[in-house]
Short mmCIF file of C-alpha atoms in Angstrom, two decimals:
data_model
loop_
_atom_site.label_atom_id
_atom_site.label_comp_id
_atom_site.label_asym_id
_atom_site.label_seq_id
_atom_site.Cartn_x
_atom_site.Cartn_y
_atom_site.Cartn_z
CA MET A 1 140.20 122.07 51.40
CA PHE A 2 138.52 120.65 54.49
CA SER A 3 139.70 117.15 53.52
CA ARG A 4 143.32 118.35 53.25
CA ILE A 5 143.06 120.13 56.59
CA LEU A 6 141.52 117.06 58.25
CA THR A 7 144.19 114.75 56.80
CA LYS A 8 146.92 117.07 58.00
CA SER A 9 145.29 117.31 61.43
CA CYS A 10 145.06 113.52 61.75
CA SER A 11 148.67 113.12 60.66
CA GLN A 12 149.83 115.69 63.19
CA HIS A 13 147.71 114.07 65.92
CA SER A 14 149.13 110.61 65.14
CA ALA A 15 152.67 111.99 65.15
CA THR A 16 152.06 113.62 68.51
CA LEU A 17 150.77 110.36 69.94
CA VAL A 18 153.78 108.48 68.59
CA ARG A 19 156.13 111.00 70.19
CA THR A 20 154.20 110.81 73.46
CA PHE A 21 154.01 107.07 73.78
CA CYS A 22 157.11 105.95 71.86
CA ALA A 23 160.23 107.42 73.37
CA SER A 24 162.42 105.16 71.24
CA ALA A 25 162.10 103.83 67.71
CA LYS A 26 163.44 100.51 68.99
CA ARG A 27 160.25 99.77 70.90
CA ASP A 28 158.25 96.78 69.73
CA SER A 29 154.66 97.12 68.66
CA MET A 30 152.30 94.56 70.13
CA LYS A 31 148.99 92.82 69.69
CA VAL A 32 146.48 93.54 72.44
CA ALA A 33 143.18 91.66 72.70
CA VAL A 34 140.12 93.02 74.48
CA LEU A 35 137.57 90.35 75.45
CA GLY A 36 134.17 91.91 76.02
CA ALA A 37 134.91 94.74 73.61
CA SER A 38 131.31 95.63 72.78
CA GLY A 39 130.24 96.31 76.36
CA GLY A 40 130.03 99.39 78.52
CA ILE A 41 133.66 99.12 79.57
CA GLY A 42 134.97 97.41 76.46
CA GLN A 43 134.07 100.09 73.93
CA PRO A 44 135.63 103.10 75.69
CA LEU A 45 138.58 100.91 76.72
CA ALA A 46 139.16 99.94 73.09
CA LEU A 47 138.87 103.60 72.08
CA LEU A 48 141.55 104.60 74.57
CA LEU A 49 143.82 101.72 73.55
CA LYS A 50 143.47 102.72 69.89
CA ASN A 51 145.39 105.87 70.86
CA ASN A 52 148.44 103.91 72.04
CA PRO A 53 150.95 103.55 69.16
CA LEU A 54 152.73 100.74 71.01
CA ILE A 55 149.77 98.65 69.89
CA SER A 56 150.14 97.48 66.29
CA HIS A 57 147.03 95.28 66.35
CA LEU A 58 143.98 95.84 68.54
CA SER A 59 141.97 92.61 68.46
CA LEU A 60 138.40 92.85 69.73
CA PHE A 61 136.13 90.01 70.83
CA ASP A 62 132.55 89.81 72.03
CA ILE A 63 129.42 87.77 71.42
CA VAL A 64 127.59 90.63 69.67
CA HIS A 65 128.33 93.76 67.60
CA THR A 66 132.13 93.36 67.50
CA PRO A 67 132.56 93.84 63.74
CA GLY A 68 130.73 97.16 64.02
CA VAL A 69 132.82 98.33 66.96
CA ALA A 70 135.98 97.36 65.08
CA ALA A 71 134.86 99.14 61.91
CA ASP A 72 134.07 102.27 63.89
CA LEU A 73 137.45 102.30 65.66
CA SER A 74 139.34 101.48 62.46
CA HIS A 75 138.43 104.91 61.07
CA ILE A 76 140.46 106.67 63.78
CA CYS A 77 143.75 108.05 62.46
CA THR A 78 146.15 106.30 64.83
CA PRO A 79 148.55 103.47 63.96
CA ALA A 80 146.85 100.41 65.51
CA GLN A 81 145.10 98.09 63.09
CA VAL A 82 141.75 96.86 64.43
CA SER A 83 140.04 93.52 63.92
CA GLY A 84 136.66 92.43 65.24
CA HIS A 85 135.82 88.86 66.22
CA MET A 86 132.32 87.72 67.17
CA GLY A 87 131.36 84.41 68.77
CA THR A 88 133.46 81.70 70.37
CA ASP A 89 134.45 80.25 66.99
CA GLU A 90 136.54 83.37 66.44
CA LEU A 91 138.41 83.35 69.76
CA GLU A 92 141.39 81.59 68.22
CA ALA A 93 141.82 84.26 65.57
CA CYS A 94 141.34 86.99 68.13
CA LEU A 95 143.86 85.65 70.64
CA THR A 96 146.61 84.01 68.59
CA GLY A 97 149.77 86.10 68.84
CA SER A 98 148.43 88.39 71.56
CA HIS A 99 150.99 89.83 73.94
CA VAL A 100 148.41 91.30 76.33
CA VAL A 101 144.79 90.23 76.90
CA VAL A 102 142.43 92.54 78.76
CA ILE A 103 139.15 91.03 80.02
CA PRO A 104 136.31 93.42 80.91
CA ALA A 105 133.63 90.90 79.84
CA GLY A 106 130.67 90.25 82.11
CA VAL A 107 127.48 91.76 83.48
CA PRO A 108 127.42 95.16 85.22
CA ARG A 109 126.20 95.91 88.71
CA LYS A 110 122.77 97.39 89.29
CA PRO A 111 121.43 99.24 92.35
CA GLY A 112 121.32 96.98 95.38
CA MET A 113 123.82 94.53 93.91
CA THR A 114 127.27 93.87 95.31
CA ARG A 115 130.21 92.74 93.21
CA ASP A 116 129.68 89.34 94.77
CA ASP A 117 126.18 89.21 93.27
CA LEU A 118 127.84 89.14 89.85
CA PHE A 119 129.79 86.06 90.76
CA ASN A 120 127.94 83.17 89.15
CA THR A 121 127.60 84.81 85.74
CA ASN A 122 131.01 86.40 85.54
CA ALA A 123 132.83 83.39 86.99
CA SER A 124 131.87 81.21 84.05
CA ILE A 125 132.67 83.97 81.55
CA VAL A 126 136.16 84.48 82.97
CA ARG A 127 136.77 80.71 83.15
CA ASP A 128 135.94 80.20 79.49
CA LEU A 129 137.85 83.23 78.21
CA VAL A 130 140.97 82.44 80.23
CA ASP A 131 140.76 78.85 79.02
CA ALA A 132 140.86 80.19 75.47
CA CYS A 133 143.92 82.27 76.41
CA ALA A 134 145.59 79.12 77.74
CA LYS A 135 145.01 77.43 74.38
CA TYR A 136 145.79 80.22 71.94
CA CYS A 137 148.16 82.68 73.67
CA PRO A 138 149.59 80.91 76.75
CA GLN A 139 152.48 83.35 77.12
CA SER A 140 150.32 86.47 77.14
CA MET A 141 149.84 88.88 80.01
CA ILE A 142 146.26 88.53 81.27
CA CYS A 143 144.57 91.55 82.85
CA ILE A 144 141.29 90.77 84.64
CA ILE A 145 138.73 93.57 84.97
CA SER A 146 135.60 91.38 85.28
CA ASN A 147 134.13 91.58 88.78
CA PRO A 148 134.37 90.36 91.45
CA VAL A 149 138.12 90.66 90.85
CA ASN A 150 138.87 89.20 94.29
CA SER A 151 137.37 85.94 93.03
CA THR A 152 137.85 86.05 89.25
CA VAL A 153 141.64 86.35 89.47
CA PRO A 154 141.90 83.11 91.50
CA ILE A 155 139.55 81.47 88.96
CA ALA A 156 141.83 82.59 86.12
CA ALA A 157 144.89 81.26 87.92
CA GLU A 158 143.29 77.86 88.54
CA VAL A 159 142.26 77.52 84.88
CA LEU A 160 145.81 78.25 83.77
CA LYS A 161 147.10 75.70 86.28
CA GLN A 162 144.69 73.10 84.89
CA ARG A 163 146.15 73.72 81.44
CA GLY A 164 149.75 73.65 82.69
CA VAL A 165 150.58 77.20 81.57
CA TYR A 166 150.24 79.22 84.79
CA ASP A 167 152.84 81.91 85.43
CA GLN A 168 151.96 84.03 88.44
CA LYS A 169 153.97 86.92 87.02
CA ARG A 170 151.59 87.21 84.08
CA VAL A 171 148.15 87.38 85.72
CA PHE A 172 146.86 90.71 87.02
CA GLY A 173 143.68 91.90 88.67
CA VAL A 174 143.17 95.47 87.48
CA THR A 175 142.57 97.50 90.64
CA THR A 176 143.85 100.73 89.09
CA LEU A 177 140.43 102.35 89.40
CA ASP A 178 140.79 102.40 93.20
CA VAL A 179 144.03 104.37 92.80
CA VAL A 180 142.48 106.67 90.20
CA ARG A 181 139.59 107.43 92.55
CA ALA A 182 141.85 107.95 95.56
CA ASN A 183 144.04 110.33 93.56
CA THR A 184 141.02 112.27 92.31
CA PHE A 185 139.18 112.56 95.62
CA ILE A 186 142.26 113.59 97.59
CA ALA A 187 143.38 116.08 94.93
CA GLN A 188 139.93 117.67 95.05
CA ALA A 189 139.88 117.77 98.86
CA LYS A 190 143.32 119.37 99.07
CA ASP A 191 143.15 121.51 95.91
CA LEU A 192 146.12 119.73 94.35
CA ASP A 193 147.03 119.08 90.73
CA VAL A 194 145.67 115.55 90.33
CA ALA A 195 148.29 114.80 87.66
CA HIS A 196 150.90 114.83 90.41
CA VAL A 197 148.99 112.96 93.13
CA ASN A 198 149.61 109.28 93.79
CA VAL A 199 147.94 107.27 96.55
CA PRO A 200 148.83 103.57 96.90
CA VAL A 201 145.78 101.35 97.37
CA ILE A 202 146.35 97.81 98.61
CA GLY A 203 144.23 94.76 99.43
CA GLY A 204 141.42 93.81 97.08
CA HIS A 205 138.84 95.44 94.85
CA SER A 206 135.59 95.59 96.79
CA GLY A 207 134.28 97.42 99.83
CA GLU A 208 136.37 97.02 102.94
CA THR A 209 139.01 94.95 101.10
CA ILE A 210 140.08 98.25 99.49
CA VAL A 211 142.74 99.82 101.73
CA PRO A 212 143.93 103.27 100.62
CA LEU A 213 147.28 104.20 102.17
CA ILE A 214 146.66 107.92 102.52
CA SER A 215 149.68 108.25 104.81
CA GLN A 216 151.87 107.26 101.83
CA ALA A 217 150.29 109.73 99.42
CA SER A 218 152.58 111.79 97.24
CA PRO A 219 152.63 114.69 97.89
CA GLN A 220 152.05 114.15 101.59
CA VAL A 221 148.60 115.05 102.88
CA SER A 222 146.87 114.84 106.22
CA PHE A 223 143.26 114.86 107.38
CA PRO A 224 141.58 115.15 110.76
CA ARG A 225 140.51 111.72 112.00
CA ASP A 226 136.85 112.03 111.01
CA GLU A 227 137.67 113.41 107.55
CA ARG A 228 140.22 110.65 107.00
CA ALA A 229 137.60 108.03 107.86
CA LYS A 230 135.07 109.64 105.49
CA MET A 231 137.63 109.85 102.69
CA THR A 232 138.56 106.20 103.17
CA GLU A 233 134.92 105.15 103.14
CA ARG A 234 134.28 107.14 99.97
CA ILE A 235 137.18 105.47 98.19
CA GLN A 236 135.99 102.04 99.32
CA ASN A 237 132.40 102.63 98.21
CA ALA A 238 132.98 104.76 95.12
CA GLY A 239 131.68 102.04 92.84
CA THR A 240 128.34 102.04 94.62
CA GLU A 241 128.28 105.84 94.30
CA VAL A 242 128.31 105.43 90.50
CA VAL A 243 125.82 102.55 90.45
CA GLU A 244 123.32 104.58 92.45
CA ALA A 245 123.90 107.74 90.41
CA LYS A 246 123.21 105.82 87.19
CA ALA A 247 119.94 104.60 88.72
CA GLY A 248 119.83 101.22 87.05
CA ALA A 249 121.67 102.21 83.87
CA GLY A 250 124.87 100.40 84.82
CA SER A 251 128.02 100.71 86.87
CA ALA A 252 131.37 102.47 86.46
CA THR A 253 132.25 102.05 82.79
CA LEU A 254 134.05 105.19 81.65
CA SER A 255 136.30 105.55 84.69
CA MET A 256 136.99 101.80 84.62
CA ALA A 257 137.89 102.00 80.95
CA TYR A 258 140.29 104.84 81.74
CA ALA A 259 141.86 102.82 84.56
CA GLY A 260 142.10 99.71 82.39
CA ALA A 261 143.79 101.65 79.60
CA LYS A 262 146.16 103.24 82.11
CA PHE A 263 147.22 99.86 83.50
CA THR A 264 147.53 98.32 80.04
CA GLY A 265 149.63 101.25 78.88
CA SER A 266 151.94 100.87 81.86
CA LEU A 267 152.28 97.15 81.19
CA LEU A 268 153.13 97.80 77.55
CA ASP A 269 155.76 100.34 78.58
CA ALA A 270 157.33 97.74 80.89
CA LEU A 271 157.22 95.03 78.23
CA ASN A 272 159.07 97.43 75.96
CA GLY A 273 161.89 97.89 78.45
CA ARG A 274 160.94 100.87 80.59
CA GLU A 275 162.30 100.13 84.06
CA ASP A 276 160.48 102.56 86.35
CA VAL A 277 156.89 101.39 85.84
CA VAL A 278 154.94 100.85 89.09
CA GLU A 279 151.22 100.12 89.36
CA CYS A 280 149.09 98.80 92.19
CA THR A 281 147.59 95.50 91.02
CA PHE A 282 146.02 92.33 92.47
CA VAL A 283 148.49 89.47 92.01
CA ARG A 284 149.69 86.23 93.58
CA SER A 285 151.40 87.46 96.72
CA ASP A 286 153.24 86.47 99.89
CA GLU A 287 152.85 89.90 101.49
CA THR A 288 149.99 88.77 103.75
CA GLU A 289 148.17 85.53 104.55
CA CYS A 290 146.01 86.14 101.47
CA LYS A 291 147.13 84.21 98.38
CA TYR A 292 146.31 87.20 96.19
CA PHE A 293 146.79 90.78 97.27
CA ALA A 294 147.15 94.18 95.65
CA THR A 295 150.28 96.21 96.38
CA PRO A 296 152.50 98.49 94.32
CA ILE A 297 154.21 96.26 91.74
CA ARG A 298 157.23 97.13 89.62
CA LEU A 299 156.40 95.81 86.16
CA GLY A 300 158.97 94.39 83.76
CA LYS A 301 159.44 92.47 80.53
CA ASN A 302 158.15 89.29 82.17
CA GLY A 303 155.23 90.91 83.97
CA VAL A 304 155.68 91.20 87.73
CA ASN A 305 159.27 92.27 88.29
CA GLN A 306 159.16 93.16 92.00
CA ASN A 307 156.51 93.34 94.68
CA LEU A 308 157.18 96.60 96.52
CA GLY A 309 155.05 95.60 99.51
CA MET A 310 152.89 97.67 101.80
CA GLY A 311 155.41 100.06 103.29
CA HIS A 312 154.93 101.70 106.69
CA MET A 313 151.29 101.99 107.67
CA THR A 314 149.57 104.02 110.36
CA ASP A 315 147.55 102.33 113.10
CA PHE A 316 144.38 103.35 111.27
CA GLU A 317 145.57 101.68 108.07
CA VAL A 318 146.60 98.56 109.96
CA SER A 319 143.08 98.38 111.39
CA LEU A 320 141.68 98.63 107.85
CA LEU A 321 143.96 95.81 106.76
CA GLU A 322 142.86 93.63 109.66
CA LYS A 323 139.24 94.06 108.53
CA ALA A 324 140.12 93.46 104.89
CA ILE A 325 142.02 90.18 105.20
CA PRO A 326 139.18 87.88 106.39
CA GLU A 327 136.82 89.17 103.70
CA LEU A 328 139.49 88.92 101.03
CA ASN A 329 140.37 85.37 102.06
CA LYS A 330 136.69 84.47 101.81
CA ASN A 331 136.45 85.98 98.31
CA ILE A 332 139.55 84.13 97.15
CA ALA A 333 138.34 80.83 98.58
CA LYS A 334 134.98 81.29 96.88
CA GLY A 335 136.68 81.59 93.50
CA GLU A 336 138.92 78.59 94.08
CA GLU A 337 136.05 76.43 95.32
CA TRP A 338 133.87 77.41 92.37
CA ILE A 339 136.46 76.48 89.77
CA LYS A 340 137.09 73.13 91.43
CA ALA A 341 133.37 72.37 91.11
CA ASN A 342 133.15 73.91 87.63
CA PRO A 343 136.46 73.21 85.87
CA ALA A 344 137.22 74.28 82.35
CA GLN A 345 136.11 71.66 79.82
#
């Protein structure tokens, strides 16, 4: 009896998910690869992606434990088939045919560390994984989560250029977590339904390069000057808030997994023809003097469809931007200089 009830429950749950995510039977299912799938971000990210019926094949890669993670996820009663690939010899099998590649691989922050402290380790990881993407799925959308995003996205772009397959519309730095945090903190402060709050966050993905545009929040909100400054600072330093709260046990993994799944889901919707999909993301940009810059982006079948720019900003937000640009330029240059000295082999 319990088995029949459970089977029925799983079937109903899967059907609900299909109705939720698949508005049309004409939508294409896709292969999504997660590189770093056994880690603190990778496992919950893969779990969330397993719930998206637009994904027909969830392909997981890491250097340890991936077959076990894949076996575990494969028991979940949702449509995506799961495969696990362990070790660099299996990157080809993992990546071939992938439409979207999400890269959370790398080491986490610990107390006292900045995202920049992660640079040397994560730079080489991103270089090698993106190089594999260039070889085995050169037309895929590549979503970089590995920190420091301000530097790893330029590294990814330069690797793709070296291999002759770079398309700036297809490379994204996932800064969605900054938006998720801004939405959450402002909804809490104003007692709003967070499901209906949206705060654009532009710039980069660390410290003062994060520029929340509270004046453009929907619905509109306002704060006294000192509260606005405190709210902005909290959004900018929210990652450190988690690192310190975990007291050496890691950095933001669950919230980052949620944000990564949210961005990936939006990208899949756009690839399947939905025309109203907008996410803030760190991309090649001409909006400022920075080569790469996060702004609201309309996504489409080819990736970046339209850069919606920064909109009207208050004097306070302009001052934040003025502080952000020099630091962001420095982060970008660091990534570009590193990859020139350490090219893909």
